XYZ file of N, CA, C and O in Angstrom:
520
model
N 6.801 -5.987 11.939
C 7.026 -6.875 10.782
C 6.986 -6.051 9.531
O 6.147 -5.148 9.362
N 7.957 -6.310 8.645
C 8.001 -5.583 7.383
C 7.637 -6.513 6.262
O 8.031 -7.723 6.285
N 6.974 -6.009 5.289
C 6.675 -6.781 4.085
C 7.917 -6.983 3.288
O 8.734 -6.110 3.155
N 8.140 -8.234 2.834
C 9.385 -8.511 2.092
C 9.069 -9.171 0.785
O 9.646 -8.710 -0.227
N 8.269 -10.213 0.732
C 8.043 -10.958 -0.547
C 6.641 -11.452 -0.620
O 6.101 -11.960 0.322
N 6.046 -11.345 -1.785
C 4.700 -11.726 -1.963
C 4.440 -13.238 -1.916
O 3.360 -13.721 -1.653
N 5.526 -14.013 -2.133
C 5.392 -15.469 -2.112
C 4.971 -15.990 -0.747
O 4.394 -17.088 -0.643
N 5.174 -15.245 0.288
C 4.827 -15.660 1.664
C 3.304 -15.807 1.832
O 2.829 -16.417 2.761
N 2.545 -15.215 0.857
C 1.079 -15.257 0.920
C 0.474 -16.244 -0.020
O -0.738 -16.162 -0.283
N 1.205 -17.183 -0.480
C 0.723 -18.203 -1.412
C -0.497 -18.953 -0.844
O -0.440 -19.466 0.279
N -1.579 -18.919 -1.594
C -2.789 -19.619 -1.241
C -3.604 -18.983 -0.073
O -4.584 -19.550 0.337
N -3.182 -17.844 0.416
C -3.890 -17.182 1.512
C -4.860 -16.142 1.007
O -4.771 -15.668 -0.131
N -5.795 -15.748 1.918
C -6.681 -14.633 1.663
C -6.121 -13.480 2.518
O -5.938 -13.608 3.719
N -5.905 -12.320 1.856
C -5.209 -11.185 2.492
C -6.077 -9.932 2.456
O -6.744 -9.694 1.381
N -6.096 -9.173 3.484
C -6.727 -7.861 3.507
C -5.610 -6.826 3.603
O -4.874 -6.827 4.609
N -5.518 -5.923 2.636
C -4.621 -4.826 2.670
C -5.435 -3.575 3.063
O -6.349 -3.199 2.328
N -5.141 -2.981 4.178
C -5.834 -1.804 4.685
C -5.027 -0.589 4.313
O -3.956 -0.376 4.804
N -5.574 0.198 3.386
C -4.898 1.394 2.885
C -4.760 1.342 1.388
O -4.008 0.487 0.898
N -5.490 2.183 0.706
C -5.579 2.103 -0.762
C -4.679 3.015 -1.525
O -4.816 3.206 -2.723
N -3.766 3.669 -0.830
C -2.841 4.619 -1.577
C -1.725 3.793 -2.197
O -1.878 2.596 -2.416
N -0.616 4.373 -2.497
C 0.485 3.710 -3.241
C 0.924 2.446 -2.602
O 0.998 1.389 -3.285
N 1.237 2.407 -1.323
C 1.755 1.209 -0.705
C 0.680 0.086 -0.716
O 0.977 -1.090 -1.018
N -0.567 0.375 -0.436
C -1.616 -0.616 -0.403
C -1.895 -1.172 -1.806
O -2.021 -2.399 -1.983
N -1.964 -0.307 -2.785
C -2.195 -0.756 -4.175
C -1.048 -1.606 -4.670
O -1.256 -2.630 -5.328
N 0.166 -1.183 -4.330
C 1.333 -1.946 -4.832
C 1.384 -3.332 -4.169
O 1.577 -4.305 -4.848
N 1.152 -3.395 -2.858
C 1.145 -4.665 -2.176
C 0.024 -5.619 -2.661
O 0.268 -6.761 -2.914
N -1.144 -5.056 -2.800
C -2.301 -5.844 -3.267
C -2.042 -6.430 -4.641
O -2.253 -7.634 -4.859
N -1.444 -5.615 -5.524
C -1.155 -6.110 -6.865
C -0.059 -7.233 -6.820
O -0.241 -8.289 -7.408
N 0.990 -7.024 -6.039
C 2.068 -8.022 -5.987
C 1.567 -9.307 -5.364
O 1.821 -10.410 -5.807
N 0.863 -9.192 -4.223
C 0.410 -10.356 -3.480
C -0.633 -11.135 -4.261
O -0.698 -12.391 -4.182
N -1.448 -10.478 -5.108
C -2.504 -11.133 -5.819
C -1.937 -12.214 -6.805
O -2.698 -13.135 -7.169
N -0.695 -12.089 -7.183
C -0.131 -13.133 -8.065
C 0.145 -14.419 -7.332
O 0.426 -15.480 -7.978
N 0.104 -14.420 -6.001
C 0.388 -15.633 -5.220
C -0.760 -16.025 -4.296
O -0.939 -17.203 -4.032
N -1.530 -15.074 -3.812
C -2.585 -15.342 -2.843
C -3.827 -15.922 -3.565
O -3.987 -15.785 -4.743
N -4.664 -16.533 -2.696
C -5.952 -17.015 -3.229
C -6.835 -15.835 -3.588
O -7.501 -15.799 -4.619
N -6.853 -14.815 -2.673
C -7.653 -13.599 -2.908
C -7.111 -12.450 -2.057
O -6.585 -12.702 -0.989
N -7.261 -11.236 -2.568
C -6.839 -10.043 -1.845
C -7.933 -9.033 -1.820
O -8.615 -8.748 -2.819
N -8.205 -8.502 -0.598
C -9.161 -7.394 -0.437
C -8.311 -6.134 -0.189
O -7.400 -6.185 0.634
N -8.586 -5.074 -0.931
C -7.919 -3.801 -0.794
C -8.934 -2.816 -0.225
O -9.845 -2.412 -0.937
N -8.746 -2.428 1.030
C -9.668 -1.542 1.734
C -9.190 -0.105 1.571
O -8.097 0.239 1.994
N -10.032 0.745 0.935
C -9.635 2.132 0.659
C -10.789 3.070 1.124
O -11.927 2.909 0.812
N -10.390 4.038 1.952
C -11.416 4.954 2.520
C -12.126 5.780 1.493
O -13.208 6.316 1.791
N -11.581 5.891 0.270
C -12.241 6.649 -0.745
C -13.144 5.779 -1.660
O -13.869 6.303 -2.505
N -13.199 4.483 -1.459
C -13.980 3.558 -2.238
C -15.421 3.708 -1.778
O -15.769 3.559 -0.609
N -16.334 3.908 -2.750
C -17.753 4.057 -2.464
C -18.575 2.782 -2.641
O -19.650 2.644 -2.071
N -18.075 1.860 -3.397
C -18.752 0.565 -3.576
C -17.718 -0.505 -4.016
O -16.725 -0.148 -4.669
N -17.958 -1.689 -3.598
C -17.029 -2.791 -3.880
C -16.987 -3.164 -5.383
O -18.020 -3.059 -6.054
N -15.815 -3.458 -5.844
C -15.676 -3.927 -7.208
C -14.465 -4.859 -7.316
O -13.475 -4.691 -6.522
N -14.507 -5.780 -8.179
C -13.470 -6.787 -8.301
C -12.670 -6.673 -9.583
O -13.268 -6.334 -10.638
N -11.372 -6.902 -9.507
C -10.523 -6.902 -10.643
C -9.589 -8.101 -10.518
O -8.604 -8.059 -9.754
N -9.912 -9.201 -11.179
C -9.127 -10.398 -11.018
C -9.255 -10.972 -9.589
O -10.372 -11.125 -9.142
N -8.133 -11.180 -8.987
C -8.171 -11.717 -7.579
C -8.115 -10.661 -6.523
O -7.989 -10.916 -5.332
N -8.323 -9.354 -6.928
C -8.341 -8.235 -5.971
C -9.707 -7.647 -5.944
O -10.316 -7.317 -6.960
N -10.315 -7.553 -4.714
C -11.564 -6.836 -4.550
C -11.301 -5.553 -3.794
O -10.788 -5.565 -2.699
N -11.679 -4.450 -4.464
C -11.584 -3.118 -3.833
C -12.824 -2.941 -2.958
O -13.959 -3.070 -3.463
N -12.648 -2.615 -1.661
C -13.779 -2.480 -0.758
C -13.641 -1.151 0.049
O -12.493 -0.589 0.097
N -14.743 -0.629 0.590
C -14.660 0.578 1.378
C -13.806 0.378 2.622
O -13.339 -0.695 2.957
N -13.698 1.462 3.402
C -12.886 1.509 4.607
C -13.248 0.352 5.569
O -14.417 0.039 5.768
N -12.223 -0.268 6.093
C -12.422 -1.340 7.117
C -12.853 -0.675 8.445
O -12.152 0.247 8.907
N -13.946 -1.161 8.971
C -14.404 -0.536 10.242
C -14.293 -1.532 11.442
O -14.482 -1.123 12.579
N -14.034 -2.809 11.169
C -13.893 -3.728 12.263
C -13.835 -5.197 11.880
O -14.034 -5.557 10.744
N -13.497 -5.947 12.907
C -13.519 -7.395 12.767
C -14.361 -7.909 13.956
O -14.072 -7.598 15.126
N -15.457 -8.727 13.644
C -16.318 -9.119 14.744
C -15.715 -10.314 15.443
O -14.608 -10.833 15.078
N -16.398 -10.836 16.481
C -15.889 -11.897 17.337
C -15.672 -13.218 16.571
O -14.932 -14.036 17.024
N -16.368 -13.418 15.451
C -16.157 -14.627 14.630
C -15.061 -14.426 13.535
O -14.869 -15.311 12.715
N -14.426 -13.247 13.531
C -13.396 -12.994 12.537
C -13.908 -12.457 11.178
O -13.184 -12.383 10.221
N -15.168 -12.087 11.168
C -15.762 -11.507 9.909
C -15.342 -10.055 9.797
O -15.492 -9.260 10.741
N -14.822 -9.673 8.632
C -14.394 -8.287 8.406
C -15.574 -7.414 8.021
O -16.398 -7.877 7.181
N -15.665 -6.278 8.607
C -16.776 -5.355 8.304
C -16.237 -4.087 7.649
O -15.253 -3.488 8.136
N -16.879 -3.696 6.532
C -16.489 -2.543 5.796
C -17.550 -1.474 5.905
O -18.724 -1.765 6.174
N -17.159 -0.250 5.686
C -18.042 0.932 5.761
C -19.053 0.873 4.647
O -18.995 0.098 3.703
N -20.038 1.821 4.684
C -21.055 2.051 3.696
C -21.966 0.836 3.472
O -22.417 0.603 2.372
N -22.186 0.074 4.534
C -23.062 -1.093 4.436
C -22.663 -2.038 3.320
O -23.505 -2.634 2.638
N -21.360 -2.177 3.146
C -20.854 -3.076 2.125
C -21.317 -4.510 2.368
O -21.141 -5.047 3.480
N -21.892 -5.159 1.372
C -22.402 -6.534 1.575
C -21.323 -7.593 1.706
O -21.535 -8.667 2.188
N -20.065 -7.243 1.281
C -18.990 -8.175 1.398
C -18.468 -8.167 2.837
O -18.106 -7.137 3.362
N -18.451 -9.342 3.439
C -17.988 -9.497 4.810
C -17.194 -10.795 4.923
O -17.663 -11.781 5.465
N -15.983 -10.829 4.423
C -15.216 -12.056 4.442
C -14.918 -12.525 5.832
O -14.656 -11.738 6.737
N -14.968 -13.858 5.989
C -14.701 -14.434 7.323
C -13.514 -15.442 7.254
O -13.272 -16.211 8.143
N -12.793 -15.388 6.120
C -11.724 -16.274 5.907
C -10.368 -15.612 5.622
O -9.494 -16.178 5.001
N -10.235 -14.418 6.156
C -8.961 -13.641 5.917
C -7.865 -14.249 6.819
O -8.020 -14.361 8.050
N -6.747 -14.620 6.230
C -5.637 -15.191 6.907
C -4.666 -14.121 7.494
O -4.136 -14.307 8.562
N -4.542 -13.056 6.727
C -3.569 -11.975 7.090
C -4.125 -10.617 6.811
O -4.749 -10.399 5.759
N -3.945 -9.715 7.781
C -4.285 -8.309 7.587
C -2.979 -7.536 7.546
O -2.209 -7.592 8.500
N -2.822 -6.754 6.487
C -1.625 -5.841 6.343
C -2.055 -4.407 6.406
O -2.906 -3.999 5.637
N -1.478 -3.657 7.330
C -1.735 -2.210 7.393
C -0.704 -1.530 6.535
O 0.447 -1.476 6.843
N -1.211 -0.966 5.416
C -0.325 -0.364 4.386
C -0.268 1.102 4.686
O -1.055 1.913 4.204
N 0.723 1.439 5.536
C 0.835 2.789 6.048
C 1.860 3.678 5.343
O 2.238 4.706 5.819
N 2.313 3.255 4.173
C 3.247 4.089 3.420
C 4.585 3.460 3.324
O 4.886 2.392 3.893
N 5.445 4.165 2.647
C 6.829 3.698 2.397
C 7.784 4.446 3.272
O 7.601 5.603 3.620
N 8.882 3.772 3.645
C 10.006 4.419 4.252
C 10.993 4.662 3.127
O 11.427 3.753 2.441
N 11.347 5.947 2.946
C 12.238 6.289 1.846
C 13.671 6.126 2.253
O 14.044 6.660 3.307
N 14.452 5.508 1.438
C 15.897 5.347 1.674
C 16.591 5.410 0.326
O 16.042 4.998 -0.658
N 17.784 5.974 0.319
C 18.542 6.091 -0.923
C 19.983 5.558 -0.727
O 20.938 6.306 -0.752
N 20.087 4.259 -0.538
C 21.446 3.679 -0.257
C 22.396 3.779 -1.386
O 23.613 3.643 -1.224
N 21.922 4.049 -2.598
C 22.752 4.112 -3.785
C 23.410 5.529 -3.930
O 24.241 5.704 -4.806
N 23.002 6.470 -3.056
C 23.632 7.790 -3.094
C 24.636 7.930 -1.940
O 24.299 7.754 -0.809
N 25.841 8.201 -2.308
C 26.907 8.417 -1.292
C 26.628 9.691 -0.492
O 26.082 10.644 -1.043
N 27.011 9.668 0.753
C 26.781 10.838 1.661
C 27.534 12.053 1.149
O 27.196 13.169 1.419
N 28.666 11.850 0.390
C 29.428 12.977 -0.126
C 29.060 13.355 -1.534
O 29.782 14.019 -2.248
N 27.853 12.920 -2.050
C 27.411 13.157 -3.419
C 27.028 14.628 -3.626
O 26.981 15.083 -4.757
N 26.746 15.336 -2.526
C 26.289 16.690 -2.684
C 24.769 16.840 -2.940
O 24.261 17.919 -3.048
N 24.126 15.689 -3.095
C 22.661 15.686 -3.318
C 21.978 15.537 -1.932
O 22.278 14.587 -1.167
N 21.103 16.487 -1.646
C 20.428 16.419 -0.339
C 18.987 15.936 -0.537
O 18.271 16.484 -1.328
N 18.659 14.845 0.105
C 17.322 14.322 0.096
C 16.836 14.226 1.542
O 17.598 13.757 2.413
N 15.614 14.649 1.789
C 15.015 14.543 3.124
C 13.694 13.872 3.055
O 12.872 14.216 2.146
N 13.392 12.971 3.901
C 12.081 12.355 4.011
C 11.600 12.514 5.439
O 12.094 11.810 6.329
N 10.706 13.402 5.638
C 10.204 13.655 6.990
C 9.095 12.644 7.313
O 8.105 12.557 6.561
N 9.261 11.871 8.369
C 8.240 10.883 8.726
C 6.858 11.528 8.854
O 6.696 12.601 9.415
N 5.865 10.885 8.267
C 4.507 11.385 8.351
C 4.108 12.254 7.209
O 2.916 12.450 6.895
N 5.091 12.831 6.489
C 4.776 13.731 5.361
C 4.638 12.978 4.060
O 4.079 13.500 3.126
N 5.247 11.832 3.993
C 5.215 11.015 2.767
C 5.682 11.702 1.524
O 5.111 11.589 0.446
N 6.672 12.570 1.758
C 7.247 13.348 0.630
C 8.775 13.307 0.755
O 9.256 13.301 1.878
N 9.422 13.364 -0.370
C 10.861 13.462 -0.369
C 11.201 14.836 -0.919
O 10.769 15.166 -1.965
N 11.975 15.613 -0.147
C 12.346 16.931 -0.625
C 13.867 16.916 -0.974
O 14.595 16.141 -0.362
N 14.257 17.697 -1.901
C 13.543 18.684 -2.690
C 13.082 18.206 -4.090
O 13.369 18.802 -5.089
N 12.367 17.094 -4.138
C 11.893 16.584 -5.400
C 10.570 17.248 -5.788
O 9.664 17.331 -4.991
N 10.529 17.697 -7.027
C 9.307 18.224 -7.584
C 8.433 17.108 -8.090
O 8.923 16.279 -8.882
N 7.176 17.032 -7.677
C 6.283 15.943 -8.074
C 6.849 14.583 -7.763
O 6.576 13.570 -8.411
N 7.677 14.501 -6.739
C 8.315 13.250 -6.274
C 9.198 12.603 -7.368
O 9.506 11.444 -7.319
N 9.582 13.376 -8.380
C 10.375 12.842 -9.490
C 11.661 13.610 -9.780
O 12.702 12.999 -9.964
N 11.604 14.884 -9.874
C 12.772 15.678 -10.284
C 13.417 16.436 -9.126
O 12.727 17.113 -8.352
N 14.698 16.413 -9.080
C 15.476 17.130 -8.037
C 15.413 18.589 -8.424
O 15.746 18.960 -9.489
N 15.048 19.429 -7.434
C 14.896 20.888 -7.733
C 16.200 21.521 -8.177
O 16.210 22.382 -9.050
N 17.342 21.133 -7.539
C 18.642 21.776 -7.950
C 19.322 21.028 -9.087
O 20.244 21.498 -9.717
N 18.927 19.777 -9.394
C 19.518 18.969 -10.427
C 18.430 18.321 -11.271
O 18.178 17.140 -11.159
N 17.773 19.090 -12.116
C 16.584 18.567 -12.879
C 16.893 17.469 -13.854
O 15.992 16.736 -14.256
N 18.170 17.283 -14.214
C 18.492 16.190 -15.128
C 18.595 14.837 -14.399
O 18.689 13.785 -14.995
N 18.597 14.910 -13.044
C 18.598 13.680 -12.251
C 17.173 13.284 -11.969
O 16.486 13.880 -11.121
N 16.668 12.272 -12.689
C 15.251 11.865 -12.482
C 15.179 10.386 -12.382
O 16.023 9.658 -12.780
């Protein structure tokens, strides 16, 4: 299943597992429609809330009653999560670049980088293309 539109989560409680770019982006978008969003990030040391998004430590499990358990003895243990989204990164595609453009872009699965972009922004051979 691929994420498509945040409106699908209207009134729901959502757990986004993965606090990097894709997780943060999805949590922010979904929060405009959902009742509440939990964003689970392995680098989070303590829970904190910002509007309808609660940043929580790494998800370590779901018990038999559906209660979500987070790392670091986090006191937050929601039992009303409707949807869990595993935010594992983006698939990079450049459909707006013709194959005969002479611009070479490569996205190696698992590396989460597009080459030959410097800082994921500037093309190494064409620096004016940003």
